[in-house]
JSON list of C-alpha atoms in Angstrom, two decimals:
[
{"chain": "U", "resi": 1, "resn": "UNK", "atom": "CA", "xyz": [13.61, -24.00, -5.61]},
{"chain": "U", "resi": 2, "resn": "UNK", "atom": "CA", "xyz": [14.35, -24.36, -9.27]},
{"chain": "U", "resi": 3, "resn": "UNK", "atom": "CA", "xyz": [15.21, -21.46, -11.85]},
{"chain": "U", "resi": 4, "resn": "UNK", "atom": "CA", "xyz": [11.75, -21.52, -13.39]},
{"chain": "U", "resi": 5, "resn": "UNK", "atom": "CA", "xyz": [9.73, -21.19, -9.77]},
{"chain": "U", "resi": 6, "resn": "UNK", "atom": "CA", "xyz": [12.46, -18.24, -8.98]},
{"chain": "U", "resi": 7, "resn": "UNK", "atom": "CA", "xyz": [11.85, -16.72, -12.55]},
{"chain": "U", "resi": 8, "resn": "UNK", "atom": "CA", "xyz": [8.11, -16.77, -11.81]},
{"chain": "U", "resi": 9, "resn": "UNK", "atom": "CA", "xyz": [8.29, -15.93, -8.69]},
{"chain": "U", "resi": 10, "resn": "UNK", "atom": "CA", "xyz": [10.37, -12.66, -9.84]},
{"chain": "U", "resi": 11, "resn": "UNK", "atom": "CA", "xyz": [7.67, -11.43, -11.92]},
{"chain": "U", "resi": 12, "resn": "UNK", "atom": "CA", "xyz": [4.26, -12.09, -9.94]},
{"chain": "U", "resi": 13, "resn": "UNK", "atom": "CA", "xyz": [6.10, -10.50, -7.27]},
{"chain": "U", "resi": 14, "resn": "UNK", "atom": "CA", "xyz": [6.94, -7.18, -9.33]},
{"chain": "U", "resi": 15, "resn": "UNK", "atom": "CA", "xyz": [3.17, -7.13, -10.47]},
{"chain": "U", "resi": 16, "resn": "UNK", "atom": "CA", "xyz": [1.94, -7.56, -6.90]},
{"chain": "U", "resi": 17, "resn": "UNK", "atom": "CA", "xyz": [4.39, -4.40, -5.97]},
{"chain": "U", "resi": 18, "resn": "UNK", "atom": "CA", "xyz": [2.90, -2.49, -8.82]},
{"chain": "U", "resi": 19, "resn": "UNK", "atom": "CA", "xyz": [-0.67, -2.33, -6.33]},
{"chain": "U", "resi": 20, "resn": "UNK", "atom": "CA", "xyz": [-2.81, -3.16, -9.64]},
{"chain": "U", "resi": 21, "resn": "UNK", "atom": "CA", "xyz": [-5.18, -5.49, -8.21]},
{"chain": "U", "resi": 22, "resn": "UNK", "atom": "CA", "xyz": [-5.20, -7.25, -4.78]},
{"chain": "U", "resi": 23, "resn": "UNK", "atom": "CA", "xyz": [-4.75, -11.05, -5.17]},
{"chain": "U", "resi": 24, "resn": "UNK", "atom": "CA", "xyz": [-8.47, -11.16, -4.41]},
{"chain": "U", "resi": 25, "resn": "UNK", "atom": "CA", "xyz": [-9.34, -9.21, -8.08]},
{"chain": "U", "resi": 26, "resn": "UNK", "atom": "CA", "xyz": [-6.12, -11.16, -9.60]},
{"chain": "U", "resi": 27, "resn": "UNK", "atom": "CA", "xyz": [-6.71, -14.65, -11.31]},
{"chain": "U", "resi": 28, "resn": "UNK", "atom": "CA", "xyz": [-3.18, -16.96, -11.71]},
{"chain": "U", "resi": 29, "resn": "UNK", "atom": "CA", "xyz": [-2.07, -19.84, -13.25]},
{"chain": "U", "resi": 30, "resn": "UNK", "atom": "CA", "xyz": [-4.05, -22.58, -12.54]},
{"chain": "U", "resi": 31, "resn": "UNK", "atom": "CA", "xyz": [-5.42, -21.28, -9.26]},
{"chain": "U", "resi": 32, "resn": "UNK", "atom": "CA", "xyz": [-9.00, -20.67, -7.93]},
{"chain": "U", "resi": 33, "resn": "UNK", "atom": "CA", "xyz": [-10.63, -17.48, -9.18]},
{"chain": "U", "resi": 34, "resn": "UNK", "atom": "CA", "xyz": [-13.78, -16.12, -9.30]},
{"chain": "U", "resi": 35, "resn": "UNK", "atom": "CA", "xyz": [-14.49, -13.29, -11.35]},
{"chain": "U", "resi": 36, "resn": "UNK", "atom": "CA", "xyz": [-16.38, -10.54, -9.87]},
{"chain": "U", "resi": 37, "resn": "UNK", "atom": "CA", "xyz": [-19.44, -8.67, -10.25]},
{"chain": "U", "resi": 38, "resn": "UNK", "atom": "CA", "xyz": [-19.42, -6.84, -14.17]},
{"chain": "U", "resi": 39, "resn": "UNK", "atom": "CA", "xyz": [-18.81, -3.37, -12.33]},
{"chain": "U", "resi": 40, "resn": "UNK", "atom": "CA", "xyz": [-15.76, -4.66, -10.69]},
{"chain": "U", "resi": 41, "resn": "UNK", "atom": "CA", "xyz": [-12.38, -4.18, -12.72]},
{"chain": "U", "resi": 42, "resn": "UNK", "atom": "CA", "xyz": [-10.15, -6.96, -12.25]},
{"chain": "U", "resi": 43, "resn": "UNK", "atom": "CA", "xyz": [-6.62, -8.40, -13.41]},
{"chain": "U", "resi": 44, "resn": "UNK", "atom": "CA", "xyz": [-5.09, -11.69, -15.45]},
{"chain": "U", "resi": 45, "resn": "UNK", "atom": "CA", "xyz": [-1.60, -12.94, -15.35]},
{"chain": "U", "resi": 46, "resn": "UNK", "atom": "CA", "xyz": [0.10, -15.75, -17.37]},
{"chain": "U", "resi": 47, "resn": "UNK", "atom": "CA", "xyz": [3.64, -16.38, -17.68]},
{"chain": "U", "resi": 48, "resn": "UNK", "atom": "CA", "xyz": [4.82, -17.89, -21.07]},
{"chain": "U", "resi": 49, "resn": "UNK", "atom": "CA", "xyz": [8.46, -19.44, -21.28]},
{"chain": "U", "resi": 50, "resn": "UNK", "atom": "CA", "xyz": [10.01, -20.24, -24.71]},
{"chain": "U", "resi": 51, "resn": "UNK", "atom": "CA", "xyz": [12.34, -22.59, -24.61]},
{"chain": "U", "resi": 52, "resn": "UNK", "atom": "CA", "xyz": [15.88, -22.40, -23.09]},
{"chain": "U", "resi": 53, "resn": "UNK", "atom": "CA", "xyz": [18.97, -21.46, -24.96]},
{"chain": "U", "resi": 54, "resn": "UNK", "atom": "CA", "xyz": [22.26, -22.59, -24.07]},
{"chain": "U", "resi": 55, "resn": "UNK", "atom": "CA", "xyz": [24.82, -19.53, -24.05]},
{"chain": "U", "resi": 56, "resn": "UNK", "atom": "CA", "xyz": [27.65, -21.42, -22.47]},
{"chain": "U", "resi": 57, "resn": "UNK", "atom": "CA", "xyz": [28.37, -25.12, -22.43]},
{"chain": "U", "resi": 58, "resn": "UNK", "atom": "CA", "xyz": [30.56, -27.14, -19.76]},
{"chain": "U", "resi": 59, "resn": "UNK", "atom": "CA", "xyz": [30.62, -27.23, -15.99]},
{"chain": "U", "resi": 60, "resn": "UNK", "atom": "CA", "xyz": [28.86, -24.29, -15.04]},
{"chain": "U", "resi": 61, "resn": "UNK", "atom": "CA", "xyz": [27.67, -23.60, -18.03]},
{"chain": "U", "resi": 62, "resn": "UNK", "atom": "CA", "xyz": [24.81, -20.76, -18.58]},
{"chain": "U", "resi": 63, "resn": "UNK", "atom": "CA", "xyz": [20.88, -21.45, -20.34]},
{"chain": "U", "resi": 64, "resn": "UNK", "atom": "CA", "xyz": [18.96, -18.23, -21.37]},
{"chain": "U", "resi": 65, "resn": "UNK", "atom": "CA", "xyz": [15.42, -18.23, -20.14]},
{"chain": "U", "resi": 66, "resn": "UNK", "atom": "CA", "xyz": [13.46, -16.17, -22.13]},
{"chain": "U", "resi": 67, "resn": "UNK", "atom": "CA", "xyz": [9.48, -15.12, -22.59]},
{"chain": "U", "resi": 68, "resn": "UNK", "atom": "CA", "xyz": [6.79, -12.79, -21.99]},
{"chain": "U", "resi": 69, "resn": "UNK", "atom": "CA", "xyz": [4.48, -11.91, -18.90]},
{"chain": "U", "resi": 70, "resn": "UNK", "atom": "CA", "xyz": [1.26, -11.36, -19.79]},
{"chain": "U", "resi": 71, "resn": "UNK", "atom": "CA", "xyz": [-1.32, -8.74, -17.71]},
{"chain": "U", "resi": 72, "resn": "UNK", "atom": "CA", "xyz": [-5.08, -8.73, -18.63]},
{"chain": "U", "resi": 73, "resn": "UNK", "atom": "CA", "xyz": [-6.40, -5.81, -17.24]},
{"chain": "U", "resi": 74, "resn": "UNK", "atom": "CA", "xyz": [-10.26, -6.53, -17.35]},
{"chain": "U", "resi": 75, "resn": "UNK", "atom": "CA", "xyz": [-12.35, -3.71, -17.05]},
{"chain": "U", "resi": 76, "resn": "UNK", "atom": "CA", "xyz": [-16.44, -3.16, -17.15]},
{"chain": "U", "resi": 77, "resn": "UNK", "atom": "CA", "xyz": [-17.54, -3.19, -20.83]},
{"chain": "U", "resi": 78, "resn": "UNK", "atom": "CA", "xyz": [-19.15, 0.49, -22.35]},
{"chain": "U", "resi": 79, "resn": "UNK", "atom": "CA", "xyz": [-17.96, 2.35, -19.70]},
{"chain": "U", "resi": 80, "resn": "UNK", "atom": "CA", "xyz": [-14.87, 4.19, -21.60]},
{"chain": "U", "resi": 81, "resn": "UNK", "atom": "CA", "xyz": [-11.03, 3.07, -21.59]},
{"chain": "U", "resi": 82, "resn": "UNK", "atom": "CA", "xyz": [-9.93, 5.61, -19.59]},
{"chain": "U", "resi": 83, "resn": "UNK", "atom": "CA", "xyz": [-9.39, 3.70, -16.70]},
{"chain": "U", "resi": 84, "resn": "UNK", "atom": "CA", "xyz": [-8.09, 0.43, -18.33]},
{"chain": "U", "resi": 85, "resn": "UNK", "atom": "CA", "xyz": [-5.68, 2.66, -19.86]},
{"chain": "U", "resi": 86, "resn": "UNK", "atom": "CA", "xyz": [-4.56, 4.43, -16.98]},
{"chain": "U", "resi": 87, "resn": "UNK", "atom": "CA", "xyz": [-3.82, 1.45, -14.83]},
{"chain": "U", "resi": 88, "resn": "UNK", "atom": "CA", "xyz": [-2.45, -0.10, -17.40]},
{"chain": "U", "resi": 89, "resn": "UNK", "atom": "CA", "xyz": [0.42, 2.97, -17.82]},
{"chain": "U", "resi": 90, "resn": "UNK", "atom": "CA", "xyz": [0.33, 2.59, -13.87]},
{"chain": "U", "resi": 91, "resn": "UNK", "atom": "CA", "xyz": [1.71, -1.42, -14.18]},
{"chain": "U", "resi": 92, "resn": "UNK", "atom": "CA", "xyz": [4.03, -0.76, -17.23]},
{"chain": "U", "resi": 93, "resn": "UNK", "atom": "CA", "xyz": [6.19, 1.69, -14.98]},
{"chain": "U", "resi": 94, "resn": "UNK", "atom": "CA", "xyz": [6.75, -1.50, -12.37]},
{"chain": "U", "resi": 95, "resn": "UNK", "atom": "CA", "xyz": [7.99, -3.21, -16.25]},
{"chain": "U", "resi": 96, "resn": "UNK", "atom": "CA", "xyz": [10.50, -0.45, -17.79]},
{"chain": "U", "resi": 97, "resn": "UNK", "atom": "CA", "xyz": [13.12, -1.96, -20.36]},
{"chain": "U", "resi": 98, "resn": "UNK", "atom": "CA", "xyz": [16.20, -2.51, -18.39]},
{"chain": "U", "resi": 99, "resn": "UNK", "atom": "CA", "xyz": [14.81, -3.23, -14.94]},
{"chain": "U", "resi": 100, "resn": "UNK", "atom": "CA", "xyz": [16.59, -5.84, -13.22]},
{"chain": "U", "resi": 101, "resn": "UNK", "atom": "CA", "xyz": [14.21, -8.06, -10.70]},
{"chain": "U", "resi": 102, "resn": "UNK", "atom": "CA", "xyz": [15.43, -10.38, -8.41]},
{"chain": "U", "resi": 103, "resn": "UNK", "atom": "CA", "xyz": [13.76, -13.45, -6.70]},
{"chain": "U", "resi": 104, "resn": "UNK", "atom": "CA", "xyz": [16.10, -16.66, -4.93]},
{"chain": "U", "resi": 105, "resn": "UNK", "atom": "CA", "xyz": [19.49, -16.01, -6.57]},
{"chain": "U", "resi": 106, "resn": "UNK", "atom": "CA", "xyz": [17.65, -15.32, -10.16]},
{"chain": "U", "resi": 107, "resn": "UNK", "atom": "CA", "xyz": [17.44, -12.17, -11.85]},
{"chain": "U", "resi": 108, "resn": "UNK", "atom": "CA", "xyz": [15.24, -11.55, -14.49]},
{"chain": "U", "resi": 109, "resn": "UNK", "atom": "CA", "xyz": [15.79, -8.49, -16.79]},
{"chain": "U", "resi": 110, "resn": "UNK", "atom": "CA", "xyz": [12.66, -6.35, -18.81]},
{"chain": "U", "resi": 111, "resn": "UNK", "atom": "CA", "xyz": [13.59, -6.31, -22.20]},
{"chain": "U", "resi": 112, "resn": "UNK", "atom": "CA", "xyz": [9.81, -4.34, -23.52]},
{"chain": "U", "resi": 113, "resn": "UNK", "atom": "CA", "xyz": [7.29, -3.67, -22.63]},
{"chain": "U", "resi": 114, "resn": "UNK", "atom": "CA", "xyz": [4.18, -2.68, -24.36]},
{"chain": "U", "resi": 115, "resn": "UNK", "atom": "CA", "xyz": [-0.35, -2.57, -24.51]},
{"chain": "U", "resi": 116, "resn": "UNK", "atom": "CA", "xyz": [-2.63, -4.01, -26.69]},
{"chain": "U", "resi": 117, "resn": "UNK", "atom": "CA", "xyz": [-5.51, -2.40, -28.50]},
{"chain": "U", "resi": 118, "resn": "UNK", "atom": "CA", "xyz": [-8.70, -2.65, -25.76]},
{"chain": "U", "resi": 119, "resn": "UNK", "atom": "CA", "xyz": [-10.97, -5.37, -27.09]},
{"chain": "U", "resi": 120, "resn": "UNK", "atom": "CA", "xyz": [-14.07, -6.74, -25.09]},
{"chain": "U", "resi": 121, "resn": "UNK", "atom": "CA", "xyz": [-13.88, -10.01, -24.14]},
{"chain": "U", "resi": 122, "resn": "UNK", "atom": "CA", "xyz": [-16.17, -12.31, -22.63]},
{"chain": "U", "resi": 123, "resn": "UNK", "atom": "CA", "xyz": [-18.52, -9.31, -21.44]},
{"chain": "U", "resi": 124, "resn": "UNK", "atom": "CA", "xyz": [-15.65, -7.41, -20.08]},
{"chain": "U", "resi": 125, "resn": "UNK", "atom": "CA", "xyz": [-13.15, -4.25, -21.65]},
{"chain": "U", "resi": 126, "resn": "UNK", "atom": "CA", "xyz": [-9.73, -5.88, -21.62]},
{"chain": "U", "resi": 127, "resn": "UNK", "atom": "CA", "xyz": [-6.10, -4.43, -22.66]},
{"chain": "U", "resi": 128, "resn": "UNK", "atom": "CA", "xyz": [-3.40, -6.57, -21.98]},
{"chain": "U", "resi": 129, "resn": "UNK", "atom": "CA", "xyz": [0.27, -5.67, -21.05]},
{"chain": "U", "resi": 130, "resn": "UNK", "atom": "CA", "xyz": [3.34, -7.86, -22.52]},
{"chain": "U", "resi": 131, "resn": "UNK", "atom": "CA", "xyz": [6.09, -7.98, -20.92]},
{"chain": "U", "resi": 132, "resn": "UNK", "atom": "CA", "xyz": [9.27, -9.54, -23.04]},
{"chain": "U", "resi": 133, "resn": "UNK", "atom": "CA", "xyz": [11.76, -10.77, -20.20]},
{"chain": "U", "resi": 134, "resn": "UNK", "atom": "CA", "xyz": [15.42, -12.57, -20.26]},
{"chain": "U", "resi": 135, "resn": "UNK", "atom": "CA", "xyz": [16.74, -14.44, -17.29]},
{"chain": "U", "resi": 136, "resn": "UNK", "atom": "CA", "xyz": [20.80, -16.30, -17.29]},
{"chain": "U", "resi": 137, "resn": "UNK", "atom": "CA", "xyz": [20.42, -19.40, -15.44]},
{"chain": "U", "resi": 138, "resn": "UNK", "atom": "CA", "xyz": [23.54, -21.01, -13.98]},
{"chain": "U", "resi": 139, "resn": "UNK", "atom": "CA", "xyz": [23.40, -25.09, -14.77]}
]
């Protein structure tokens, strides 16, 4: 499995252990998804990679992996933030600066994490969560 899968892998797993959403109310990357009915308040995830750094050159030789995690928390539009709000302070704890997650011999470190504003956005209330990460990948 390569460093990127692993370094995906890391964080989807973290979100799914934060209980946000069940897959069922989560759309991924390229994967089926229907959204549900307007009262229904469901979740978004993208993972965006920069490009790799290289911290160490030679045989064995280390690459920084670095980029953010994105959460949309979508939530039924006029009804208050309150809830959007609340779950997403609820994820962010499963995100803290410093925490270390580990998935297939990668670990992936939180560098921030912080909320957007709450905008609507194609008839729903959405605030979205980025997550800044750093992962040191062995060549």
């Amino acid at each position: 499995m390569s460093a990127f899968t692993q370094i995906s892998q890391a964080l989807i797993n973290q979100y799914r252990a934060s209980g946000a959403f069940s897959d069922a109310l989560t759309a991924y990357e390229n994967s089926a998804f229907t959204k549900p009915a307007t009262s229904i308040a469901w979740a978004s995830v993208f993972i965006v990679p920069n490009q790799p750094s290289v911290e160490s050159v030679g045989e064995g030789g280390m690459d920084g992996h670095t980029g953010f995690f994105q959460v949309d928390l979508n939530y039924p539009l006029n009804a208050g933030s309150g809830a959007a709000i609340a779950k997403a302070d609820s994820v962010a704890q499963y995100f803290k600066a410093g925490t270390r997650i580990a998935y297939g011999g990668q670990q992936v470190q939180i560098q921030s994490c912080g909320r957007s504003q709450g905008r609507p956005v194609d008839g729903w209330y959405r605030v979205s969560l980025t997550i800044n990460w750093t992962a040191y990948v062995q060549r």
